[in-house]
XYZ file of C-alpha atoms in Angstrom:
146
model
C 74.316 4.814 -24.525
C 74.509 2.420 -21.951
C 75.879 3.175 -18.071
C 77.052 0.391 -16.098
C 79.120 0.378 -12.819
C 79.565 -1.819 -9.780
C 79.946 -0.954 -5.949
C 83.484 -1.460 -4.568
C 82.494 -1.998 -1.205
C 79.020 -0.023 -0.900
C 76.113 -1.707 0.853
C 72.292 -1.178 1.798
C 71.785 0.920 -1.656
C 68.295 1.824 -2.145
C 69.062 3.010 -5.511
C 71.082 5.299 -8.015
C 70.132 8.607 -9.540
C 72.176 9.181 -13.023
C 72.709 12.730 -13.657
C 74.657 14.995 -16.392
C 76.239 18.761 -15.946
C 76.163 20.762 -19.037
C 79.052 23.018 -19.343
C 82.600 22.267 -17.471
C 83.362 21.219 -14.291
C 82.403 24.432 -12.626
C 79.523 25.195 -15.030
C 75.854 24.665 -15.084
C 73.410 22.545 -12.840
C 73.069 18.755 -12.471
C 69.965 17.298 -14.118
C 68.884 13.499 -13.679
C 68.808 11.850 -16.639
C 68.003 8.211 -15.267
C 67.891 6.164 -12.142
C 67.934 2.661 -10.877
C 64.584 2.351 -8.014
C 65.050 0.846 -5.068
C 63.305 0.908 -1.553
C 63.077 4.456 0.207
C 66.294 6.020 1.717
C 66.809 7.856 4.684
C 70.077 8.937 4.490
C 70.777 11.861 2.466
C 72.180 10.628 -0.970
C 76.045 11.025 -1.532
C 76.737 12.886 -5.273
C 79.845 11.289 -7.154
C 81.681 13.849 -8.757
C 80.138 12.478 -12.565
C 76.580 13.196 -11.293
C 76.167 9.548 -9.920
C 74.017 9.278 -6.812
C 74.017 7.139 -4.546
C 70.673 6.232 -2.273
C 71.657 4.433 0.926
C 68.989 2.088 2.675
C 70.573 1.884 5.997
C 73.576 3.155 8.186
C 77.453 2.220 7.349
C 78.142 -1.261 8.585
C 81.680 -1.143 8.623
C 84.745 2.057 7.847
C 85.124 2.857 4.656
C 86.675 5.369 2.080
C 83.656 6.254 -0.387
C 85.352 8.875 -2.870
C 88.364 11.478 -2.726
C 88.089 13.721 -5.541
C 89.350 15.941 -8.037
C 91.185 12.273 -9.051
C 93.690 13.778 -10.414
C 94.432 16.420 -8.549
C 96.538 19.287 -8.020
C 96.085 21.919 -5.347
C 93.422 20.443 -3.031
C 91.097 17.262 -2.508
C 87.792 16.460 -0.927
C 87.834 13.098 1.085
C 84.756 11.273 1.913
C 84.584 8.466 4.346
C 82.122 6.922 6.655
C 82.057 5.275 10.032
C 79.389 3.138 11.547
C 80.537 4.061 15.191
C 82.771 6.152 17.500
C 86.155 4.157 16.865
C 90.128 4.049 16.339
C 89.791 5.031 12.776
C 93.066 6.474 11.232
C 93.790 7.719 7.708
C 97.286 8.175 6.750
C 99.028 9.574 3.582
C 101.470 7.401 1.757
C 103.912 8.015 -1.428
C 104.439 5.505 -3.987
C 107.172 3.744 -2.020
C 105.080 3.583 1.120
C 106.425 6.435 3.281
C 103.581 8.187 5.662
C 103.271 11.281 4.314
C 100.507 13.039 6.610
C 97.780 11.846 9.087
C 94.742 12.925 7.959
C 92.166 11.440 10.105
C 93.193 10.388 13.781
C 90.000 9.183 15.302
C 86.216 9.963 14.197
C 82.820 9.822 16.181
C 79.834 8.024 14.017
C 78.490 9.172 10.574
C 79.897 10.344 7.096
C 82.422 12.750 7.019
C 84.291 15.453 4.695
C 87.657 16.495 4.642
C 89.663 18.870 2.696
C 93.333 17.938 2.194
C 95.984 20.217 0.817
C 97.786 18.679 -1.254
C 99.775 21.704 -3.229
C 102.938 20.981 -1.542
C 103.146 17.527 -2.837
C 105.093 16.758 -5.911
C 103.223 15.158 -9.270
C 103.078 11.582 -8.429
C 101.101 8.703 -7.105
C 99.813 8.276 -3.433
C 97.457 6.271 -1.617
C 95.285 7.404 0.903
C 94.826 4.287 3.599
C 91.924 4.363 6.597
C 92.676 1.376 9.517
C 89.421 0.723 11.663
C 88.269 -2.200 13.472
C 90.933 -4.925 11.981
C 90.534 -3.630 8.569
C 91.465 -1.591 5.636
C 90.966 0.446 2.859
C 93.345 2.032 0.263
C 92.482 4.709 -2.693
C 95.192 5.667 -5.210
C 95.339 9.792 -5.044
C 97.419 11.532 -8.414
C 98.847 14.344 -8.325
C 99.495 16.580 -11.192
C 101.242 20.175 -11.599
C-alpha cells in the first residue's frame, strides 16, 4: 500500500510520522508504521485523528485552522487552531445558509490552541467553521449527523 497526501496550509514541516491503531476508534494504542524524515522539530508533534503526526520546524506564520474532529460529529468536536501572535482572531460557526450560529473564539493569545465545541443541539447537516484574523480567512466544513 502507498500513502500520499498534501498539506492545505501548513508550512515549515520538519517531517511526518504515520501511525496505525488496532481496534476501534477508542480502543488500542497508536503504532508508528513509517515516517518521512526532516530536520529536527522544536515544537510538539500535532496528531491527526487518522494516526498521522505532523512535525513543525518553526512557529506559526499566520492564523490557521489545524483540524476539527471527529468529523462527521454527533455530540462534541475538538477544534484545533494556531495563532502567530496575540491578535483579533474570530472563529464563527455558520449553517449551510450562511447564518452565524455561534461565536467559538473571539481574540486569542499566540500559540496552538484546542477548544471543545458542543454540537449536540445542532440539527443534522453541513456547517462551516470560519476563522478570520490578520485580514485573512480560513474555512473548514463540519458535518453533523444524528
